[in-house]
Every structure is written in structure tokens, then in C-alpha cells.
Short mmCIF file of C-alpha atoms and ligand atoms in Angstrom, two decimals:
data_model
loop_
_atom_site.label_atom_id
_atom_site.label_comp_id
_atom_site.label_asym_id
_atom_site.label_seq_id
_atom_site.Cartn_x
_atom_site.Cartn_y
_atom_site.Cartn_z
CA MET B 1 -32.87 29.38 -8.93
CA SER B 2 -30.38 26.89 -10.35
CA SER B 3 -30.01 23.52 -8.57
CA GLN B 4 -26.28 23.61 -9.35
CA THR B 5 -23.83 23.60 -6.48
CA PHE B 6 -20.49 25.33 -6.66
CA LEU B 7 -19.16 23.66 -3.53
CA ALA B 8 -17.18 20.46 -4.03
CA ALA B 9 -16.28 17.89 -1.36
CA LEU B 10 -12.57 18.23 -0.62
CA THR B 11 -9.91 15.56 -0.17
CA GLY B 12 -6.16 15.57 -0.76
CA SER B 13 -2.72 14.57 0.34
CA PHE B 14 -0.21 16.02 2.82
CA SER B 15 3.44 15.08 2.22
CA THR B 16 6.78 16.47 1.13
CA PRO B 17 8.29 16.23 -1.40
CA CYS B 18 5.15 15.53 -3.40
CA ALA B 19 5.55 16.85 -6.94
CA ASP B 20 6.17 13.29 -8.22
CA ASN B 21 3.15 11.77 -6.44
CA PRO B 22 0.57 10.81 -9.12
CA THR B 23 -2.23 10.01 -6.64
CA VAL B 24 -4.07 13.25 -7.45
CA ALA B 25 -4.33 12.29 -11.13
CA MET B 26 -5.48 8.76 -10.26
CA ILE B 27 -8.17 9.82 -7.79
CA GLU B 28 -9.48 12.76 -9.80
CA ALA B 29 -9.83 10.42 -12.82
CA ALA B 30 -12.22 8.35 -10.69
CA TYR B 31 -14.09 11.44 -9.43
CA ARG B 32 -14.60 12.59 -13.04
CA HIS B 33 -15.57 9.13 -14.26
CA HIS B 34 -18.25 8.78 -11.59
CA ASP B 35 -19.36 12.42 -11.90
CA MET B 36 -18.57 12.97 -8.21
CA ASN B 37 -18.57 16.60 -7.09
CA ALA B 38 -15.25 16.15 -5.28
CA ARG B 39 -11.67 17.38 -5.62
CA TYR B 40 -8.30 15.95 -4.50
CA ILE B 41 -5.56 18.50 -3.78
CA ASN B 42 -1.88 17.49 -3.60
CA CYS B 43 -0.41 19.67 -0.81
CA ASP B 44 3.31 20.10 -0.05
CA VAL B 45 3.20 20.08 3.75
CA LYS B 46 6.51 20.26 5.63
CA ALA B 47 6.96 18.46 8.98
CA ASP B 48 6.39 21.64 11.03
CA GLY B 49 3.24 22.49 9.05
CA LEU B 50 1.31 19.28 9.69
CA ALA B 51 -0.71 20.50 12.70
CA ASP B 52 -1.88 23.60 10.81
CA ALA B 53 -2.66 21.57 7.69
CA VAL B 54 -4.82 19.15 9.71
CA ARG B 55 -6.62 22.03 11.46
CA GLY B 56 -7.15 23.65 8.05
CA ALA B 57 -8.66 20.48 6.61
CA VAL B 58 -11.10 20.26 9.53
CA ALA B 59 -11.93 23.99 9.30
CA MET B 60 -12.62 23.70 5.56
CA GLY B 61 -14.83 20.65 5.99
CA TRP B 62 -12.58 18.21 4.08
CA ALA B 63 -13.92 14.64 3.88
CA GLY B 64 -10.41 13.36 4.60
CA PHE B 65 -6.84 13.19 3.36
CA ASN B 66 -3.97 10.86 2.62
CA CYS B 67 -0.64 11.46 4.26
CA SER B 68 2.77 10.20 3.31
CA ILE B 69 6.42 10.88 4.12
CA PRO B 70 7.18 12.43 6.64
CA HIS B 71 3.75 12.45 8.33
CA LYS B 72 2.64 8.80 8.62
CA ILE B 73 3.55 8.55 12.31
CA ALA B 74 3.47 12.25 13.29
CA VAL B 75 -0.18 12.49 12.23
CA LEU B 76 -1.19 10.10 15.05
CA ALA B 77 -0.92 13.01 17.52
CA HIS B 78 -3.71 14.85 15.68
CA LEU B 79 -6.28 12.06 15.50
CA ASP B 80 -9.30 11.13 17.63
CA GLY B 81 -9.16 7.41 16.88
CA LEU B 82 -7.52 4.64 14.87
CA ALA B 83 -8.79 1.69 12.85
CA GLU B 84 -7.67 -1.73 14.15
CA SER B 85 -4.82 -2.36 11.72
CA ALA B 86 -3.55 1.25 11.85
CA ALA B 87 -3.33 0.95 15.64
CA ILE B 88 -1.18 -2.20 15.37
CA ILE B 89 0.95 -0.89 12.50
CA GLY B 90 1.45 2.41 14.34
CA ALA B 91 1.24 4.46 11.13
CA VAL B 92 -1.56 6.16 9.21
CA ASN B 93 -1.75 7.09 5.53
CA CYS B 94 -5.45 7.91 5.25
CA VAL B 95 -7.54 10.07 7.57
CA VAL B 96 -11.34 10.21 7.55
CA ILE B 97 -12.99 13.37 8.92
CA ARG B 98 -16.56 12.88 10.05
CA ASP B 99 -18.48 15.33 12.27
CA GLY B 100 -15.16 17.02 13.06
CA LYS B 101 -13.62 13.78 14.38
CA LEU B 102 -10.52 12.34 12.71
CA THR B 103 -9.98 8.58 12.31
CA GLY B 104 -6.69 7.14 11.08
CA GLU B 105 -6.54 4.25 8.65
CA ASN B 106 -3.66 2.50 6.91
CA THR B 107 -4.42 1.47 3.32
CA ASP B 108 -0.94 0.11 2.39
CA GLY B 109 -1.65 -3.44 3.52
CA LYS B 110 -5.37 -3.28 2.68
CA GLY B 111 -4.53 -2.38 -0.93
CA PHE B 112 -2.27 -5.42 -1.11
CA LEU B 113 -4.89 -7.66 0.48
CA GLU B 114 -7.51 -6.55 -2.05
CA SER B 115 -5.15 -7.57 -4.90
CA LEU B 116 -4.38 -10.88 -3.19
CA SER B 117 -8.03 -11.73 -2.60
CA GLY B 118 -8.51 -11.85 -6.39
CA VAL B 119 -6.24 -14.91 -6.57
CA THR B 120 -6.23 -16.60 -3.13
CA ASP B 121 -7.63 -16.48 0.40
CA PRO B 122 -4.84 -15.66 2.91
CA LYS B 123 -6.54 -17.74 5.61
CA GLY B 124 -4.31 -20.59 6.78
CA LYS B 125 -1.57 -19.77 4.24
CA ASN B 126 2.19 -19.42 4.70
CA PHE B 127 3.78 -16.19 3.51
CA CYS B 128 7.37 -15.21 2.79
CA LEU B 129 7.82 -11.43 3.03
CA LEU B 130 10.96 -9.77 1.68
CA GLY B 131 11.65 -6.45 3.46
CA ALA B 132 10.80 -4.90 6.80
CA GLY B 133 10.04 -1.26 6.03
CA GLY B 134 6.72 0.56 6.24
CA ALA B 135 5.09 -1.34 3.36
CA ALA B 136 6.17 -4.73 4.74
CA ARG B 137 4.91 -3.86 8.23
CA ALA B 138 1.47 -2.86 6.94
CA ILE B 139 1.19 -5.93 4.70
CA ALA B 140 2.30 -8.27 7.51
CA VAL B 141 -0.33 -6.89 9.91
CA GLU B 142 -3.19 -7.08 7.37
CA LEU B 143 -2.23 -10.65 6.39
CA ALA B 144 -2.17 -11.66 10.05
CA LEU B 145 -5.56 -10.04 10.72
CA ALA B 146 -6.93 -11.81 7.62
CA GLY B 147 -6.01 -15.22 9.09
CA ALA B 148 -2.56 -15.97 7.65
CA ARG B 149 -0.95 -18.96 9.41
CA HIS B 150 2.75 -18.11 9.28
CA LEU B 151 4.91 -15.26 8.01
CA THR B 152 8.64 -15.53 7.34
CA ILE B 153 10.08 -12.01 7.44
CA VAL B 154 13.33 -11.75 5.46
CA ASN B 155 15.43 -8.59 5.82
CA ARG B 156 19.05 -7.36 5.76
CA ASP B 157 18.60 -5.15 8.84
CA ALA B 158 17.90 -7.67 11.61
CA ALA B 159 16.43 -5.16 14.08
CA ARG B 160 13.70 -4.07 11.64
CA GLY B 161 12.92 -7.66 10.68
CA LYS B 162 12.72 -8.87 14.29
CA ASP B 163 10.52 -5.92 15.18
CA ILE B 164 7.85 -6.93 12.63
CA ALA B 165 8.03 -10.62 13.57
CA GLY B 166 7.62 -9.64 17.26
CA LEU B 167 4.70 -7.37 16.44
CA ILE B 168 2.85 -10.17 14.61
CA ASN B 169 3.52 -12.71 17.38
CA ASP B 170 2.50 -10.30 20.17
CA LYS B 171 -0.49 -8.52 18.63
CA THR B 172 -2.12 -11.03 16.28
CA ALA B 173 -3.10 -14.72 16.16
CA ALA B 174 -0.60 -15.44 13.36
CA GLU B 175 2.96 -16.72 13.85
CA ALA B 176 6.02 -15.01 12.43
CA THR B 177 9.73 -15.78 12.29
CA PHE B 178 12.63 -13.62 11.17
CA GLN B 179 15.23 -14.82 8.66
CA PRO B 180 18.38 -12.70 8.25
CA TRP B 181 19.12 -11.86 4.58
CA THR B 182 22.87 -12.25 4.40
CA GLU B 183 23.22 -14.27 1.19
CA ARG B 184 21.11 -15.40 -1.78
CA PHE B 185 17.83 -16.45 -0.18
CA ALA B 186 15.93 -19.63 -1.09
CA ILE B 187 12.17 -19.26 -0.64
CA PRO B 188 10.95 -21.80 1.98
CA ARG B 189 9.36 -24.83 0.31
CA ASP B 190 6.15 -24.44 2.31
CA ALA B 191 5.56 -20.79 1.27
CA ASP B 192 2.25 -20.33 -0.54
CA VAL B 193 2.84 -16.64 -1.29
CA LEU B 194 6.07 -14.64 -1.78
CA ILE B 195 5.90 -10.85 -1.49
CA ASN B 196 8.65 -8.43 -2.42
CA ALA B 197 8.08 -5.48 -0.07
CA THR B 198 11.60 -4.08 -0.51
CA SER B 199 12.32 -1.08 -2.72
CA VAL B 200 14.37 -3.29 -5.08
CA GLY B 201 12.95 -2.78 -8.59
CA LEU B 202 11.65 0.75 -8.11
CA GLY B 203 12.50 2.62 -11.31
CA ASP B 204 14.67 -0.29 -12.51
CA ALA B 205 13.03 -3.12 -14.48
CA GLU B 206 16.20 -5.24 -14.29
CA ALA B 207 16.78 -5.03 -10.50
CA MET B 208 16.03 -8.37 -8.84
CA PRO B 209 15.88 -9.10 -5.09
CA ASP B 210 18.70 -11.48 -4.19
CA ILE B 211 16.69 -14.71 -4.15
CA ASP B 212 17.24 -18.09 -5.81
CA PRO B 213 14.89 -18.01 -8.84
CA ASP B 214 14.77 -21.83 -8.82
CA SER B 215 13.06 -21.69 -5.41
CA LEU B 216 10.02 -20.05 -7.07
CA ARG B 217 7.65 -22.97 -7.48
CA HIS B 218 4.85 -23.53 -9.99
CA GLY B 219 1.53 -22.66 -8.30
CA MET B 220 3.07 -20.19 -5.83
CA VAL B 221 1.64 -16.65 -5.78
CA VAL B 222 4.38 -14.04 -6.23
CA ALA B 223 3.54 -10.39 -5.53
CA ASP B 224 5.60 -7.22 -5.87
CA VAL B 225 4.84 -3.87 -4.21
CA ILE B 226 6.80 -1.95 -6.86
CA PRO B 227 4.28 0.15 -8.83
CA ASN B 228 6.68 1.53 -11.46
CA PRO B 229 7.70 -0.28 -13.55
CA PRO B 230 4.95 -2.77 -12.64
CA ARG B 231 6.42 -5.74 -14.55
CA THR B 232 9.47 -6.20 -12.37
CA ALA B 233 12.33 -8.66 -12.90
CA LEU B 234 10.93 -10.71 -9.99
CA LEU B 235 7.48 -10.99 -11.56
CA ARG B 236 8.98 -11.94 -14.94
CA ALA B 237 11.09 -14.66 -13.26
CA ALA B 238 8.00 -15.87 -11.38
CA GLU B 239 5.93 -16.03 -14.57
CA ALA B 240 8.68 -18.10 -16.18
CA GLN B 241 8.35 -20.62 -13.31
CA GLY B 242 4.57 -20.83 -13.68
CA CYS B 243 3.68 -18.70 -10.63
CA THR B 244 0.59 -16.50 -10.36
CA THR B 245 1.76 -12.87 -10.17
CA LEU B 246 0.40 -9.63 -8.69
CA ASP B 247 1.94 -6.24 -9.38
CA GLY B 248 2.36 -3.14 -7.21
CA LEU B 249 0.38 -0.94 -9.56
CA GLY B 250 -2.73 -2.93 -8.67
CA MET B 251 -1.94 -2.46 -4.97
CA LEU B 252 -1.57 1.30 -5.46
CA VAL B 253 -4.85 1.55 -7.37
CA ASN B 254 -6.62 -0.46 -4.68
CA GLN B 255 -5.37 2.02 -2.08
CA GLY B 256 -7.09 4.78 -4.04
CA VAL B 257 -10.31 2.76 -4.25
CA ILE B 258 -10.18 2.12 -0.48
CA SER B 259 -9.50 5.80 0.34
CA VAL B 260 -12.51 6.98 -1.69
CA ARG B 261 -14.64 4.25 -0.08
CA LEU B 262 -13.56 5.42 3.38
CA TRP B 263 -14.25 9.10 2.61
CA PHE B 264 -17.49 8.80 0.63
CA GLY B 265 -18.78 5.21 1.03
CA GLN B 266 -18.63 4.85 -2.75
CA ASP B 267 -16.84 2.13 -4.75
CA VAL B 268 -15.06 3.60 -7.75
CA ASP B 269 -13.88 1.82 -10.90
CA ALA B 270 -10.32 0.54 -10.37
CA THR B 271 -9.78 0.21 -14.13
CA VAL B 272 -10.18 3.96 -14.67
CA MET B 273 -7.53 4.64 -12.02
CA ALA B 274 -5.18 1.93 -13.34
CA ARG B 275 -5.33 3.35 -16.88
CA GLN B 276 -4.52 6.82 -15.60
CA LEU B 277 -1.44 5.51 -13.78
CA GLN B 278 -0.38 3.35 -16.73
CA ASP B 279 -0.51 6.44 -18.97
CA ILE B 280 1.54 8.46 -16.46
CA PHE B 281 4.10 5.66 -15.99
CA GLY B 282 4.24 5.10 -19.76
CA VAL B 283 3.41 1.40 -19.51
CA ALA B 284 1.03 -0.60 -21.68
CA ARG B 285 -2.61 -0.51 -20.56
CA THR B 286 -3.90 -3.87 -19.29
P1 LIG L 301 11.29 1.59 3.52
O1 LIG L 301 12.41 2.50 3.19
O2 LIG L 301 10.55 1.74 4.81
O3 LIG L 301 11.84 0.07 3.48
C1 LIG L 301 12.66 -0.38 2.41
C2 LIG L 301 12.88 -1.87 2.57
O4 LIG L 301 13.60 -2.33 1.41
C3 LIG L 301 13.73 -2.27 3.79
O5 LIG L 301 13.28 -3.51 4.28
C4 LIG L 301 15.12 -2.42 3.17
O6 LIG L 301 15.93 -3.32 3.88
C5 LIG L 301 14.76 -3.04 1.85
N1 LIG L 301 15.81 -2.91 0.84
C6 LIG L 301 16.20 -1.77 0.21
N2 LIG L 301 17.19 -2.07 -0.67
C7 LIG L 301 17.42 -3.41 -0.57
C8 LIG L 301 18.31 -4.32 -1.21
N3 LIG L 301 19.18 -3.91 -2.16
N4 LIG L 301 18.25 -5.63 -0.89
C9 LIG L 301 17.37 -6.07 0.06
N5 LIG L 301 16.51 -5.25 0.71
C10 LIG L 301 16.53 -3.95 0.39
O7 LIG L 301 10.29 1.67 2.29
P2 LIG L 301 8.73 1.30 2.23
O8 LIG L 301 8.51 0.04 2.99
O9 LIG L 301 7.92 2.48 2.56
O10 LIG L 301 8.56 1.03 0.67
C11 LIG L 301 9.15 -0.09 0.05
C12 LIG L 301 8.71 -0.10 -1.41
O11 LIG L 301 7.33 -0.31 -1.47
C13 LIG L 301 9.00 1.21 -2.15
O12 LIG L 301 9.62 0.92 -3.38
C14 LIG L 301 7.62 1.81 -2.40
O13 LIG L 301 7.56 2.46 -3.65
C15 LIG L 301 6.75 0.57 -2.42
N6 LIG L 301 5.38 0.84 -1.98
C16 LIG L 301 4.37 0.51 -2.83
C17 LIG L 301 3.08 0.72 -2.48
C18 LIG L 301 1.99 0.35 -3.44
O14 LIG L 301 0.84 0.69 -3.19
N7 LIG L 301 2.31 -0.34 -4.52
C19 LIG L 301 2.71 1.30 -1.18
C20 LIG L 301 3.85 1.58 -0.33
C21 LIG L 301 5.13 1.36 -0.74
P3 LIG L 301 16.82 -2.87 5.16
O15 LIG L 301 15.85 -2.63 6.28
O16 LIG L 301 17.71 -4.03 5.39
O17 LIG L 301 17.55 -1.62 4.72
#
């Protein structure tokens, strides 16, 4: 008898539309590199198909799945439990299935935190966060749970910005204030880290969030969530001012690393995933 197995561990993603989502290529590159007998399947799941898709994943013994638009909140109804940050954020983009029980995690902010931890410890630091959408919310919560001192949330839509500031003040030990974004914004002098968590720069290397570039100070950490193109106008301006920069491609790769860790308890090589994405995005390998 052969010792070969023809049964792979299954993982994947539920979202729609999803044809442009490169996560499958990134994660399967890691599976191949580490010789893991696992597959990742990109599934186009419409809103009214989510319950069946989740039941199917459980029935087929999947190790877990990512979920994205439009399922990040709707999936909560199908889960048995939530990780701490996912419960505060109120959204899930990674589900772990163990012994038939489903646990919801949110890797958006964790992926950012993993990038940040390579350059600074968030504990006791002041953050300026541009944007108040899903990415900003997840990043704000993870920073607060990691010991950030203060977060300034800057957004055009005041209701969304106030909502995140309120969430941080009510549910975590960190402090947050909201700053309306009505004109060119000067980064507060006491900010240690600036994060662009808006969609400005996505698919447009010249698009720059409306901030005063002279308020970027030497020694400040400047991070962008935009994965493509990764070298955004903001990061180029920050480099010119002597800031330390972090790109959104690294954050995206870290999310893949974290998902595989959650599903299989195995740490995969981030470089292999980054190269795969860089090839897909047509940017120079780092
Ligand atoms: P949302 O649609 O939930 O939020 C978009 C945010 O961008 C809002 O705060 C919105 O402000 C702001 N915004 C949009 N246009 C402008 C503008 N011209 N000037 C100022 N603010 C603007 O999106 P997400 O939070 O889900 O995603 C945001 C970005 O993060 C996307 O580009 C996405 O690709 C990226 N992302 C990257 C990840 C990674 O791993 N690298 C992970 C997740 C997301 P307002 O509320 O005022 O409209």
C-alpha cells in the first residue's frame, strides 16, 4: 500500500465579486513552498448563499476560510465564538473551523500590527489614523489592545469617525479623539505614527491624502494600507522627510501568514507570499 494521501486540507475565501482577489495565489504559493498538503479555493459566494457556503465548508471538513465583501458582518450569525478583537470590531474576515465549531477572527488590524512591530512597539505611542472605514476600525482596535496611548481619528464623514473614537474609548484602555477632515490636515506634532487607512492611493500612485506634507516629521513612522501600488505618493513624501515607512503589501501578506497560522498552527514564509503578490501587481520584488 502507498503511504500517499489524496485528501488535502481545504481552506478558501467567500466573497463577491472575487475574480480580482489574488489571495488564492498568495496562499497557495506558501502551501507549495512548505510542501503543505492543503488547498485554498476562491469562491464567488453571493449574500444569499453565505449560510449554505458555511454549512458546506463544515460538511466538507474545511480547516477554515476568509470572508470579504459582503460577508464580514453577516458571517457573525453563523459562528460559535469570536476572538477578542473581532468581537470589538464587530466584523470577521477569517474563520477557523475546529471540531465542527466556528471561531471568527479579524486579521486586518493584526496584519498591520505585525508590520508595525518590525519597526516600533505601539505601547504608549500616539497614533494619527486617516480614515474610518473597515480597515481603520480594525487597525484602531488592534492598536488599542496592543497598548497604544492615544489615537486621533481623522475622517471626512464625522459619524463614522466619531463611531470609531467612541468604540476605542468605551471598549479599550486607550484614548481616542475625532478630528473632522474638512481642509488640508496637519499631522499633530505629538503623533509617533501616521497611518493612511483611506482608499486614497488604491490603483493610483499619484493620489495623495489631503495632508500637509511638511507636517511629516523626521523619525515619524508613516504607514499606508494601500497594497497596490505599494509605493504610494504618501510613502514617497514620507521617505523624503526622513520618516520610516511601511506599505500595505506587507500588511496584506501578514494577513495571509496569520490566516495560515490560525488554520494550521504553522508559520509560513512571508517572503514567498510577498514575491507572488509583487509579480501579480507587476511591482519590483523587494
Ligand atoms: P471603506 O470603504 O470601509 O472606507 C474607506 C475610507 O476611505 C473611509 O474612511 C473614507 O472616508 C475614506 N476615503 C475615501 N476617499 C477619500 C478621500 N478622497 N479623501 C479622504 N478620505 C477618503 O474601505 P476599507 O476601510 O475596507 O478599505 C480602505 C482601504 O484599505 C482600501 O483601499 C483597501 O484596499 C485597503 N485595505 C488594505 C488591506 C491590506 O491588508 N493592505 C486590508 C483591508 C483594506 P469617508 O468615510 O469620509 O467616506
